[in-house]
XYZ file of C-alpha atoms in Angstrom:
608
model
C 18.382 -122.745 -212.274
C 21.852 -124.270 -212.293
C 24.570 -123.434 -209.871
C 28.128 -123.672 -211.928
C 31.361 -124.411 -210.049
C 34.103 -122.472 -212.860
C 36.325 -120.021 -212.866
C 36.238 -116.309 -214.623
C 39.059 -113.763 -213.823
C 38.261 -110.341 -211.760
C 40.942 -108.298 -210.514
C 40.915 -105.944 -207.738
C 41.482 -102.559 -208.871
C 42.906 -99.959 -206.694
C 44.854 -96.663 -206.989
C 45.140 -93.896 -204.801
C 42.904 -91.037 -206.059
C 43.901 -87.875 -207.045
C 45.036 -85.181 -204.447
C 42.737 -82.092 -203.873
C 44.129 -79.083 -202.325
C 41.599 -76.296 -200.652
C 42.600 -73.447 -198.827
C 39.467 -71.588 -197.768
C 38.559 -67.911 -196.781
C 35.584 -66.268 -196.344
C 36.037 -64.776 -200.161
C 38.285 -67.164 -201.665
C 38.430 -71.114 -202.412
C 40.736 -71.902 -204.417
C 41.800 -75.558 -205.577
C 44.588 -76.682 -207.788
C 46.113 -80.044 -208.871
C 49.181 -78.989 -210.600
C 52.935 -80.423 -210.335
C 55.184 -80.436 -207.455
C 56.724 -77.136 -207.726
C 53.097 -75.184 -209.188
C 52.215 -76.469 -205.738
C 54.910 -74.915 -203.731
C 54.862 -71.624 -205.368
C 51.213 -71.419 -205.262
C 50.730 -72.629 -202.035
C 53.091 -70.708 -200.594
C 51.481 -67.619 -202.111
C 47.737 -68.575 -200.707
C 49.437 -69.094 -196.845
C 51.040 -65.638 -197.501
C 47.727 -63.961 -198.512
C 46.058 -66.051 -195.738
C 48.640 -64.914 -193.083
C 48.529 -61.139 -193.903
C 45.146 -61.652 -193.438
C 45.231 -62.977 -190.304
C 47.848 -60.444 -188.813
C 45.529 -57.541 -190.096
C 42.340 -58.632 -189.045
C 42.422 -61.980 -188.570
C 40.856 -65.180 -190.759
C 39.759 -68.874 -190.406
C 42.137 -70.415 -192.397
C 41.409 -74.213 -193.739
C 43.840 -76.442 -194.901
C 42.665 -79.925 -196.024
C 45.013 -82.637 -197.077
C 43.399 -85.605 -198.019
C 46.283 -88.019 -197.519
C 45.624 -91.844 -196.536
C 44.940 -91.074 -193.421
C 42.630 -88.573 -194.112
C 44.179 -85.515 -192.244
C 42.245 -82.451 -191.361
C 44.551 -79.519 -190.247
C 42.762 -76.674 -189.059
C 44.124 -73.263 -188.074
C 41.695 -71.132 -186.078
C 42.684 -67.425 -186.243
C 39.456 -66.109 -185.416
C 39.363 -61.872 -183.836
C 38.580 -62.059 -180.481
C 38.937 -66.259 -179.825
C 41.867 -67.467 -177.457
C 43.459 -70.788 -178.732
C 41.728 -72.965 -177.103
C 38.244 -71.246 -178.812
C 36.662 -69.550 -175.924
C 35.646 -65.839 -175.553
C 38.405 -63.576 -174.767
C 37.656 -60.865 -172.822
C 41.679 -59.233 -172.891
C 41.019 -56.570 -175.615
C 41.624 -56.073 -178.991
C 45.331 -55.379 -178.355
C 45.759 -59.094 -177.061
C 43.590 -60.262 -179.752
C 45.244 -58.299 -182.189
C 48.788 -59.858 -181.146
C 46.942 -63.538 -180.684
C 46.134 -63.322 -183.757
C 50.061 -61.992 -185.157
C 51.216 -65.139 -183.570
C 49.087 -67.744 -185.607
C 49.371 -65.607 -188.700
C 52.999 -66.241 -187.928
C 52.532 -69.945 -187.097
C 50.225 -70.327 -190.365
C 53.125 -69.147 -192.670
C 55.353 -71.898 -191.383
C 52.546 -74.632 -190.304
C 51.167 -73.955 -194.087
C 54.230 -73.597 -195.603
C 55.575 -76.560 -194.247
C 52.169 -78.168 -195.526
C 52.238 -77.295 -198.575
C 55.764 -78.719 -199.478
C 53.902 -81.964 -198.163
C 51.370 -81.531 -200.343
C 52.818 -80.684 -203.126
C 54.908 -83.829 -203.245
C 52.426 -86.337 -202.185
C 50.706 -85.020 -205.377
C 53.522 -85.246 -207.737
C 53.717 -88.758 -206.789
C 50.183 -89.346 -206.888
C 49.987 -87.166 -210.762
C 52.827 -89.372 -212.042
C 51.309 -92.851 -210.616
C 48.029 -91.248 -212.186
C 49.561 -90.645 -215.657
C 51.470 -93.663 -215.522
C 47.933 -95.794 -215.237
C 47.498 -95.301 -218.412
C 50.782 -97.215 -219.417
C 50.551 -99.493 -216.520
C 52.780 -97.535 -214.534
C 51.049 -99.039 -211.529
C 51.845 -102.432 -212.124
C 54.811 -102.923 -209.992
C 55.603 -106.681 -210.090
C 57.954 -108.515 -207.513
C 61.555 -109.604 -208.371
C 62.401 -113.157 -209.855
C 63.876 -114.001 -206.479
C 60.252 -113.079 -205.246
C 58.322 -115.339 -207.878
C 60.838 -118.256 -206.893
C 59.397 -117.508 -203.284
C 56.347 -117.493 -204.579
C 56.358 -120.875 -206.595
C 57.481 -122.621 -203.668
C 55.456 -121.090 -201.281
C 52.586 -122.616 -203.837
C 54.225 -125.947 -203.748
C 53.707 -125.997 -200.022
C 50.195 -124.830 -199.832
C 48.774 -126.805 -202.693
C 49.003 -130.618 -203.374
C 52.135 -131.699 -205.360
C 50.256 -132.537 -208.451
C 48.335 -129.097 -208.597
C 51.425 -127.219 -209.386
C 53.225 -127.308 -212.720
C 57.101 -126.033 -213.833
C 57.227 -128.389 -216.395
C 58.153 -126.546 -219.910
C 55.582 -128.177 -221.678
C 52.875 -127.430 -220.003
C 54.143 -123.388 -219.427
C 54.022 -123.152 -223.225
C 50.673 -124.922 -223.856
C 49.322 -122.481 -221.646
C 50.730 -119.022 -222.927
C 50.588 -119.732 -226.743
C 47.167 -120.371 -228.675
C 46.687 -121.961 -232.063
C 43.994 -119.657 -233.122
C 45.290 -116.590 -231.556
C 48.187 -114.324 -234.070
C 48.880 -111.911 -231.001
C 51.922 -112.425 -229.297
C 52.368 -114.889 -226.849
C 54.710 -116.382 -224.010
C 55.174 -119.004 -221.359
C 54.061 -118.563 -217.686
C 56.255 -119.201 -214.793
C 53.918 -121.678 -213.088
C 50.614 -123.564 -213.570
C 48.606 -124.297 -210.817
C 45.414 -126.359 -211.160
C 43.203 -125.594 -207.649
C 40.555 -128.030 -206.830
C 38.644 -125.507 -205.150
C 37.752 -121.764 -203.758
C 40.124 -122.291 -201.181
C 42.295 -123.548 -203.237
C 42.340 -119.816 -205.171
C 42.157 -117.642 -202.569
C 45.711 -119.356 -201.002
C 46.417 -118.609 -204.724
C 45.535 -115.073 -204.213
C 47.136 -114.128 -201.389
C 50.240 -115.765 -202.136
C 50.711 -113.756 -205.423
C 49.538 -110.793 -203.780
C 52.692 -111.237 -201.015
C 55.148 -111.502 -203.804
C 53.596 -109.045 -206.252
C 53.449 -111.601 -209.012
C 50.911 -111.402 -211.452
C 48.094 -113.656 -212.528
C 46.221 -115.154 -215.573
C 43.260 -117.336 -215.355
C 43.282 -120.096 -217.986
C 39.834 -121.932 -218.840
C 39.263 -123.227 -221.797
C 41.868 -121.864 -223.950
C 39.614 -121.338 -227.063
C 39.815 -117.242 -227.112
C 40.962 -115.573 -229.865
C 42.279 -112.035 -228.951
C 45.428 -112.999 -226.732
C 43.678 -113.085 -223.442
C 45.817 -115.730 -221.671
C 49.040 -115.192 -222.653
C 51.935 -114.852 -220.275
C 53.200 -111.926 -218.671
C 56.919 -110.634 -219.647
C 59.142 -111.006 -216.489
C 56.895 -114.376 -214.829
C 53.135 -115.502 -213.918
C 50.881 -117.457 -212.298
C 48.594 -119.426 -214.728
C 45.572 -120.651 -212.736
C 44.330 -123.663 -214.895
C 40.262 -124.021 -213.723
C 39.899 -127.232 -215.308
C 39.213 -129.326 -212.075
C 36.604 -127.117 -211.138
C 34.319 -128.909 -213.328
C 32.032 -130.660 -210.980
C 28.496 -129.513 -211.133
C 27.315 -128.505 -207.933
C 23.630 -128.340 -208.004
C 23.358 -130.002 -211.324
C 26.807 -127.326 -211.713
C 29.476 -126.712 -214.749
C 31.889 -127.075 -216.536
C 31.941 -126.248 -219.935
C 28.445 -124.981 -221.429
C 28.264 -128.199 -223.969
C 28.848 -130.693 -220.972
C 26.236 -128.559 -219.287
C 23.583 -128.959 -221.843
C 24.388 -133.014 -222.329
C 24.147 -133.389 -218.756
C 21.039 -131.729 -218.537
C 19.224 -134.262 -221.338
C 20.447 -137.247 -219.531
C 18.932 -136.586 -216.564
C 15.752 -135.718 -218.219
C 15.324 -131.906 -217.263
C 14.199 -130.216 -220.473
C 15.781 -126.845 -220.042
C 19.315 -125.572 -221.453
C 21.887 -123.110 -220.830
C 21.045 -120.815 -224.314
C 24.195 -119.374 -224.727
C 25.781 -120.333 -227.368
C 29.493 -119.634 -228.134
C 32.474 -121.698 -229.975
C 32.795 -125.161 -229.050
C 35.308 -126.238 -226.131
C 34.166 -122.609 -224.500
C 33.768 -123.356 -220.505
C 31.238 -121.184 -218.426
C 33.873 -119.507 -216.855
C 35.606 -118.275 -219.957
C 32.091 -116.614 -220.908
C 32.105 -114.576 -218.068
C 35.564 -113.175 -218.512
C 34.480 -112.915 -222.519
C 30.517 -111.252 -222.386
C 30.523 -114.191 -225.332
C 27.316 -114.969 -227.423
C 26.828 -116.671 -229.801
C 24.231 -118.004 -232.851
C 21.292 -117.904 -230.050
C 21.813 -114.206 -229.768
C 19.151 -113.302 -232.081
C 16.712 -114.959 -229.316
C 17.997 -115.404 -226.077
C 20.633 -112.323 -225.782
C 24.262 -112.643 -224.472
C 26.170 -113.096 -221.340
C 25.620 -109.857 -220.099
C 21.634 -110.129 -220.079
C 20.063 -112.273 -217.413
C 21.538 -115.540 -217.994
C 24.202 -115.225 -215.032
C 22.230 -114.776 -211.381
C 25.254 -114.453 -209.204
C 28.682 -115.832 -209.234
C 31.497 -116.324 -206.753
C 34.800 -114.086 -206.961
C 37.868 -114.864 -205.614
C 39.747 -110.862 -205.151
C 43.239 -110.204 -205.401
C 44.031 -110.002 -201.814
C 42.620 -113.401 -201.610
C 39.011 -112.447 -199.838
C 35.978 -114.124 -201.640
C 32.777 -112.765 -202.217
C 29.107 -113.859 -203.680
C 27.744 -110.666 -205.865
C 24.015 -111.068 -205.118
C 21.271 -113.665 -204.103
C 19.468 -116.398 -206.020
C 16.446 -114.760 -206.021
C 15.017 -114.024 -209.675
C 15.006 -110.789 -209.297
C 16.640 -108.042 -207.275
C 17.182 -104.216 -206.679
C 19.908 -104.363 -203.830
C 22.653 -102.442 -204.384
C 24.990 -102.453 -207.877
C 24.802 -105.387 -210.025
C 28.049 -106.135 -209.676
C 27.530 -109.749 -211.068
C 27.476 -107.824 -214.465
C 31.347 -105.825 -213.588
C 32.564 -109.217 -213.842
C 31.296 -110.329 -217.527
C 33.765 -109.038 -219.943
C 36.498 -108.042 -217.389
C 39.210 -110.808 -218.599
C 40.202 -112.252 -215.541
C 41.245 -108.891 -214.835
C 39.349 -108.011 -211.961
C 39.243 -111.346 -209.920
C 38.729 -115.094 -210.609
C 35.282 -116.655 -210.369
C 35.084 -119.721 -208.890
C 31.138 -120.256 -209.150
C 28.436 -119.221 -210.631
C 24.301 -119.179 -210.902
C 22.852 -119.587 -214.038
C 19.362 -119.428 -215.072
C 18.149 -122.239 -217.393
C 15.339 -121.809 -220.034
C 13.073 -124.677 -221.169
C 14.373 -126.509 -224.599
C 11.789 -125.759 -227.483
C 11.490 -128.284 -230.437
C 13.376 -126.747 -233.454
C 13.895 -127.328 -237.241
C 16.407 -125.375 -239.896
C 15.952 -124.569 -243.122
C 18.104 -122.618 -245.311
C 18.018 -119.769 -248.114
C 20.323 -118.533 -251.036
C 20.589 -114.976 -252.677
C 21.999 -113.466 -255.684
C 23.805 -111.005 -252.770
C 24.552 -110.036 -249.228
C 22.195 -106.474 -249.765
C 19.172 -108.796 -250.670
C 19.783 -111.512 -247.757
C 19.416 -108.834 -245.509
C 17.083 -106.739 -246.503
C 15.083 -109.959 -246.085
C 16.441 -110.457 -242.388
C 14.830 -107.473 -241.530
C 11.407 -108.243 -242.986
C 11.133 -111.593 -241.557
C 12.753 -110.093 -238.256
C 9.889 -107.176 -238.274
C 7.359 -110.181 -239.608
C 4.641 -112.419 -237.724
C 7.116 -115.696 -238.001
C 9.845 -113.341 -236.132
C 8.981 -114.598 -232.800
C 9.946 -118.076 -234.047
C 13.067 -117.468 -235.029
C 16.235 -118.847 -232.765
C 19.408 -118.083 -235.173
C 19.648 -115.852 -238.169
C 22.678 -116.810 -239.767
C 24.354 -115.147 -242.851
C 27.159 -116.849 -244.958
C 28.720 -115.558 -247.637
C 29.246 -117.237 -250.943
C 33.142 -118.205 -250.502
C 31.675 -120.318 -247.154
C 28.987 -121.986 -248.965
C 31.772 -123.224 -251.625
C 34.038 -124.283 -248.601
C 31.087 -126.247 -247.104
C 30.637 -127.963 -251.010
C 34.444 -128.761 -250.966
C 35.185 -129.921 -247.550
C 32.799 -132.622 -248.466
C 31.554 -133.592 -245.048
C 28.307 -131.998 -246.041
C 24.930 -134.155 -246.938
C 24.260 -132.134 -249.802
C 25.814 -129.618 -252.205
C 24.440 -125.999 -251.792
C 23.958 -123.140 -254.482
C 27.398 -121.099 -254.136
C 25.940 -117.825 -253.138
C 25.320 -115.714 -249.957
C 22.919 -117.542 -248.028
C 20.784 -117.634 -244.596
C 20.846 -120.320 -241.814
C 17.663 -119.878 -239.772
C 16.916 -121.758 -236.961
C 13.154 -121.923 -235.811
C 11.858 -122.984 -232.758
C 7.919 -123.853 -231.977
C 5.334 -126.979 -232.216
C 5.929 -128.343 -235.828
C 2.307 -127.477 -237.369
C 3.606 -123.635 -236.060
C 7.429 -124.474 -237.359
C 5.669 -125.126 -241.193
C 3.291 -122.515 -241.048
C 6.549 -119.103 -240.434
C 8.532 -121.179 -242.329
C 5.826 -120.529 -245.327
C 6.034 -117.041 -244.025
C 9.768 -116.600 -244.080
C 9.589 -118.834 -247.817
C 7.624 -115.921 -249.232
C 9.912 -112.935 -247.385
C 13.195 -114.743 -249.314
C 10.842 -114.826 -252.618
C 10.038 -111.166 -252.519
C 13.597 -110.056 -251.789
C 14.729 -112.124 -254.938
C 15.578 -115.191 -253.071
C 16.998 -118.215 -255.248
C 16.404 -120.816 -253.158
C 14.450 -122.081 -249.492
C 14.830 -124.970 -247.918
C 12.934 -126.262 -244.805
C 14.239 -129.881 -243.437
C 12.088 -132.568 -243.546
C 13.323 -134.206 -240.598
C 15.448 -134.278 -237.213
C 18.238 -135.347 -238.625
C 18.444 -133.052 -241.649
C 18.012 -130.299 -239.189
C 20.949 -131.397 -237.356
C 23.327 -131.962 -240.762
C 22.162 -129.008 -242.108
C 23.401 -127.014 -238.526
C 25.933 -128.845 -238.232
C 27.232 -127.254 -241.941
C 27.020 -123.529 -240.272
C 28.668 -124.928 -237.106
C 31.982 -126.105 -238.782
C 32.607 -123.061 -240.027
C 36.293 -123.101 -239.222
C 36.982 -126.260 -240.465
C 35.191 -125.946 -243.407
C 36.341 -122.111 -244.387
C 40.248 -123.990 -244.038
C 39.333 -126.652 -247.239
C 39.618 -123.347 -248.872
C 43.047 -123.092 -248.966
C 45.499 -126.446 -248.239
C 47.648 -126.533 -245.165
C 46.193 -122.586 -244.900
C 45.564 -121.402 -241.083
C 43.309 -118.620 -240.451
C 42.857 -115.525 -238.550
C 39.474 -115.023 -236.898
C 38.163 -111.475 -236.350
C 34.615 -110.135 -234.867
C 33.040 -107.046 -234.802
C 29.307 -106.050 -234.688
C 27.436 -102.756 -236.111
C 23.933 -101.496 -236.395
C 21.992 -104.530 -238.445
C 21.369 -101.819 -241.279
C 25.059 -101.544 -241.327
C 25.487 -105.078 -241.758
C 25.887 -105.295 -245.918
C 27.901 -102.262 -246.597
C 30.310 -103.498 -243.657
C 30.302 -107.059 -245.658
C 30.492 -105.211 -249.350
C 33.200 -103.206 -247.926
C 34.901 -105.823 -245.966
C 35.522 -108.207 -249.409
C 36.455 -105.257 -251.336
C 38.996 -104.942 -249.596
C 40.414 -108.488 -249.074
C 40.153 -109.388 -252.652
C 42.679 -106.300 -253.362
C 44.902 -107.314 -250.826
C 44.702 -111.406 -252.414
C 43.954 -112.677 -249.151
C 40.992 -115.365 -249.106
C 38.459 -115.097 -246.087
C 34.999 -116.993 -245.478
C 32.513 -114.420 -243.755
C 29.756 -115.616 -241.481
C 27.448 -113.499 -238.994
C 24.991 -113.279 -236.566
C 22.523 -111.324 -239.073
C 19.696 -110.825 -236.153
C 22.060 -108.771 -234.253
C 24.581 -107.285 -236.798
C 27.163 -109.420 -235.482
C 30.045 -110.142 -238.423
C 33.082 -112.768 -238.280
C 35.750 -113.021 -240.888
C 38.626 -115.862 -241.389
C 41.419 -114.810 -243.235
C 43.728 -117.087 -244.169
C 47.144 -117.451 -245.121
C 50.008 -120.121 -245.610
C 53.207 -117.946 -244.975
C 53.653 -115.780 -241.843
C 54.887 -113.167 -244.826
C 51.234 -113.158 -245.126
C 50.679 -111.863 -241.816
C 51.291 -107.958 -242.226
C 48.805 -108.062 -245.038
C 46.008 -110.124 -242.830
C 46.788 -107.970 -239.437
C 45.974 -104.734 -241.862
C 43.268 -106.019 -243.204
C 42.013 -107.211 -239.879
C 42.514 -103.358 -238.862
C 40.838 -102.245 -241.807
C 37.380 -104.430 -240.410
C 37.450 -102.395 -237.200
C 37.740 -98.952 -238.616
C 35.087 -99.781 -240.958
C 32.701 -101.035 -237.982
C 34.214 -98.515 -235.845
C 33.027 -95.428 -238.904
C 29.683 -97.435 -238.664
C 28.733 -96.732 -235.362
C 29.399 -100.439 -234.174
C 32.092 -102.309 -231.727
C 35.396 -103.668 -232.192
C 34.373 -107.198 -230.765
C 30.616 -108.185 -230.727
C 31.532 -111.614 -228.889
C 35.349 -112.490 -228.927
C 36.403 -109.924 -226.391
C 39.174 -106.983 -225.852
C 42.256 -109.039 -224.749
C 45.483 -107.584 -226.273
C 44.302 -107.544 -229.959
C 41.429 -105.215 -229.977
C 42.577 -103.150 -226.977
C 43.834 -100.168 -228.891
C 40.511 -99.486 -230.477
C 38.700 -98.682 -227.059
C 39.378 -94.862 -226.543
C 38.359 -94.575 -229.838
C 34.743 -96.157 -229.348
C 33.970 -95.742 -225.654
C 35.713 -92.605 -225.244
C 38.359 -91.238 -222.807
C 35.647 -90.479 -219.551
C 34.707 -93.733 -220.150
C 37.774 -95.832 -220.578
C 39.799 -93.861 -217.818
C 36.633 -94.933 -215.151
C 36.993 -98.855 -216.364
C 40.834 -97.829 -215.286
C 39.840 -96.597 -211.959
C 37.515 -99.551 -211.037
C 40.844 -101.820 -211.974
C 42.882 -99.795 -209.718
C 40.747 -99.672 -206.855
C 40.223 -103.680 -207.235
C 43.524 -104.728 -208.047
C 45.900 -102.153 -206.391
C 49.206 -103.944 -207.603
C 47.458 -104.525 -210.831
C 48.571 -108.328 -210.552
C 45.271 -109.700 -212.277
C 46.153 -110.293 -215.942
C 48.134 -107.262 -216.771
C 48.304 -105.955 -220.440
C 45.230 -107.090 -221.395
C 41.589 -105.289 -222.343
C 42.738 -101.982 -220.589
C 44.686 -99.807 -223.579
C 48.049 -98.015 -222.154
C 47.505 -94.660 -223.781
C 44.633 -92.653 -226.466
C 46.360 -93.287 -229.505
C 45.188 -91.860 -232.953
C 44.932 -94.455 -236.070
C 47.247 -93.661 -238.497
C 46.002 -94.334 -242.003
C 46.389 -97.664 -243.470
C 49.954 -98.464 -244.822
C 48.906 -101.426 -247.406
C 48.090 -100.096 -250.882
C 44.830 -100.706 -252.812
């Protein structure tokens, strides 16, 4: 077990929740949540009722406003009760004319009430419906972040803070990111927890948003800049492992085999990824097929640092526990939008001896068909990584030339198998006779350490390798995932598609787990309508499939759109709430993950 000192963004979500209205009789209950004047009419029209009944024969009328302070009026106009509740023993003439009196006073005590009300919910219905836009976000002034910056300048040490144009832009634009970007007002590099929460509750004073930067490698826009000014809180000094404690997961593993301990941190996402950027992501990666992703078991607990500054540890180190929510899992795959993590737990797993061999196909229908049979076979235990290449990657590979060998030019599987090597040879003969049945043209076990580690090493630089496709091309990388079944027609229908459009792509994927990448490239940014269609195009298809609009990558602003359409409105308006109740000024990341409004797709424009 490794304790990780890193960052991952949270954001404290809060919102007032909607207002309820009641008025309460004996026969009626009646409850409403309409606009301001609905309310006055109607409840104007309920104290009326409520007051004739009083004056005739006299009611227990309830009004509850639940306002912040949580006010309770009650009116007691009970038939034979004096004001203060006792008996009365005066007669039902006094009662009756008691009673006249409150009926009176409830008309105007109501009345007055329900003017209240009514416009305590018309601001709380239009801050509701503006949630969805991020009509709750309401940022400082400039003259407020200024006060802000130099509050931070105070608090922090001179070198931790960062105006300098340079390194605003390095931090709000990304190389492998096509989603529109922008400077942030101020970097600040904290040492520290402390350091954050001072963070924290300075931008919470001046309303000025934040964005947690870690390892800058995502791919869907998460840490761009905020229009109007930001905080960028660069974790990068928080790299010191604390109890043999992290930095970024490849560090992690290295300094784990120095010191001997033979146990690894499985996960296994792009390179230059930092723990705390796989919290904010829910990344995987190639070990998927094997060891799961970041929102199985691999984080124990981690440390969040709220919006209002106050820090808190989600759950013991014990291996196991049934106290409470597991909020440690709220955290993966909220963006930095709900907080930033300044620690975390992880749980290690021992390091098994592994080799890799590889297989070709005459297609993508007959690699997996054989995925699933090996999968569903005897040697499926041993299996690490499953990983399926298409044929355009496996000429990239053969003309990047960095490769020990040239490989047949057709869809092919990576595997990866772990295991004692007598038990490595014996699935791999296994797995050799799976790919001959399924009209494999080729298997290929290595015959040594170091062929393993070339011939993983060719799946690994797949980005590199898919951009010797094209000179002086760049690419745009895109994930989704879908049911494994799904996997080939979502692959068939995928290059269909991109060969009408002319664009060249390499496709790779997680075949154990129906996870699918594509790389698009392009020279010209007159190339990019095409790619940003055909990138839309993916989704839908995964979408029509049953599957997700990011198996690994993560939500950010690029795939944000697509979530009312897969999770559904119930469930995207309650991720909304939870942001609102954490983050009340919405400050944490804004405009990322959560969509501003249900929007239906229209059809693709670009002609087949």
């Amino acid at each position: 077990m490794v304790s990780i000192f890193t960052y991952s963004p949270r954001g404290r979500n809060g919102h007032k929740a909607a207002r309820s209205f009641m008025l309460a009789s004996p026969a009626v209950l009646y409850t409403t949540k309409f606009d301001f004047l609905s309310w006055i009419f109607k409840g104007a029209g309920m104290t009326l009722l409520r007051g004739m009944a009083g004056i005739l024969r006299g009611t227990r009328t309830r009004l509850q406003i639940p306002s912040t302070a949580s006010t309770l009026v009650e009116l007691r106009t009970l038939r034979g009760y004096t004001t203060n509740g006792s008996s009365s023993s005066s007669g039902p003439a006094t009662s009756r004319s008691i009673t006249a009196l409150y009926g009176v006073l409830g008309l105007i005590l109501v009345g007055s009430a329900s003017v209240r009300v009514g416009w305590e919910l018309r601001k709380s219905n239009e801050s509701s419906s503006a949630l969805s836009d991020r009509g709750f976000e309401k940022f400082g002034t400039p003259a407020d972040f200024n006060k802000a910056i130099a509050q931070l300048r105070k608090e922090l040490p001179l070198d931790a803070v960062s105006t300098d144009s340079d390194v605003l832009e390095s931090h709000g634009f990304s190389a492998n990111s096509y989603h529109p970007g922008m400077a942030h007002s101020v970097v600040v590099f904290p040492n520290e927890t402390s350091d954050v929460v001072a963070i924290m509750k300075i931008a919470t004073a001046y309303r000025m948003p934040v964005v947690a930067y870690s390892g800058g490698t995502s791919l869907e826009g998460h840490f761009s800049g905020i229009d109007g000014g930001c905080i960028c809180v660069d974790m990068s000094e928080m790299n010191r492992i604390l109890e043999v404690h992290g930095i970024s997961w490849e560090e992690l593993n290295a300094t784990l085999k120095e010191r001997g301990i033979p146990l690894f941190f499985p996960l296994d996402p792009g390179p230059g990824a930092t723990i705390g950027g796989m919290i904010g992501t829910g990344c995987s990666g190639t070990n998927a097929v094997k060891y799961g992703t970041a929102k199985s078991h691999w984080f124990i607990n981690i440390t969040v640092v709220l919006p209002n500054g106050e820090v808190i540890k989600t759950r013991s180190r014990a291996k196991k526990s049934s106290a409470g929510f597991d909020l440690t899992k709220l955290f993966i795959g909220a963006e930095g939008t709900l907080g930033i993590v300044t620690e975390a737990t992880l749980r290690l797993t021992p390091v098994v001896p592994t080799s890799v061999a590889v297989a070709a196909f005459p297609d993508v229908r007959q690699a997996a068909n054989a995925v699933q049979e090996i999968v569903s076979s005897t040697a499926g235990d041993s299996l690490q990584c499953i990983e399926l290449v298409d044929d355009h990657f496996m000429r990239a590979t053969n003309k990047f030339g960095q490769s020990q060998r040239k490989y047949l030019e057709k869809d092919s599987l990576f595997f990866k198998l772990q295991g004692s090597p007598s038990s490595i040879k014996e699935n791999a003969k296994i797995i050799q006779g799976i790919v001959k049945r399924n009209g494999g043209l080729s298997f290929e076990l290595a015959k040594s350490e170091k062929e393993a580690i070339d011939l993983w090493k060719d799946r690994k630089n797949a980005l590199w390798t898919s951009l010797a496709l094209v000179p002086n091309s760049r690419g745009w990388s895109t994930d989704v995932c879908v049911p494994m079944s799904r996997l080939p027609d979502l692959v068939y229908g995928t290059k269909r598609d991109l060969e009408k459009l002319g664009i060249v792509s390499t496709i790779v994927g997680h075949a154990g787990d129906g996870n699918f990448h594509a790389l698009l490239l392009f020279t010209d940014d007159k190339e990019l309508p095409a790619v940003r269609e055909a990138v839309h195009r993916i989704v839908e298809r995964a979408l029509d499939m049953e599957g997700t609009c990011t198996g690994e990558h993560g939500v950010g602003i690029g795939k944000k759109e697509y979530l009312y359409q897969e999770l559904g409105e119930g469930t995207v308006d309650l991720m909304k709430q939870i942001k609102r109740t954490i983050d009340p000024l919405g400050i944490m990341n804004p405009g990322k993950l959560y969509p501003d409004k249900e929007t239906k797709h229209k059809a693709p424009h670009v002609t087949l």
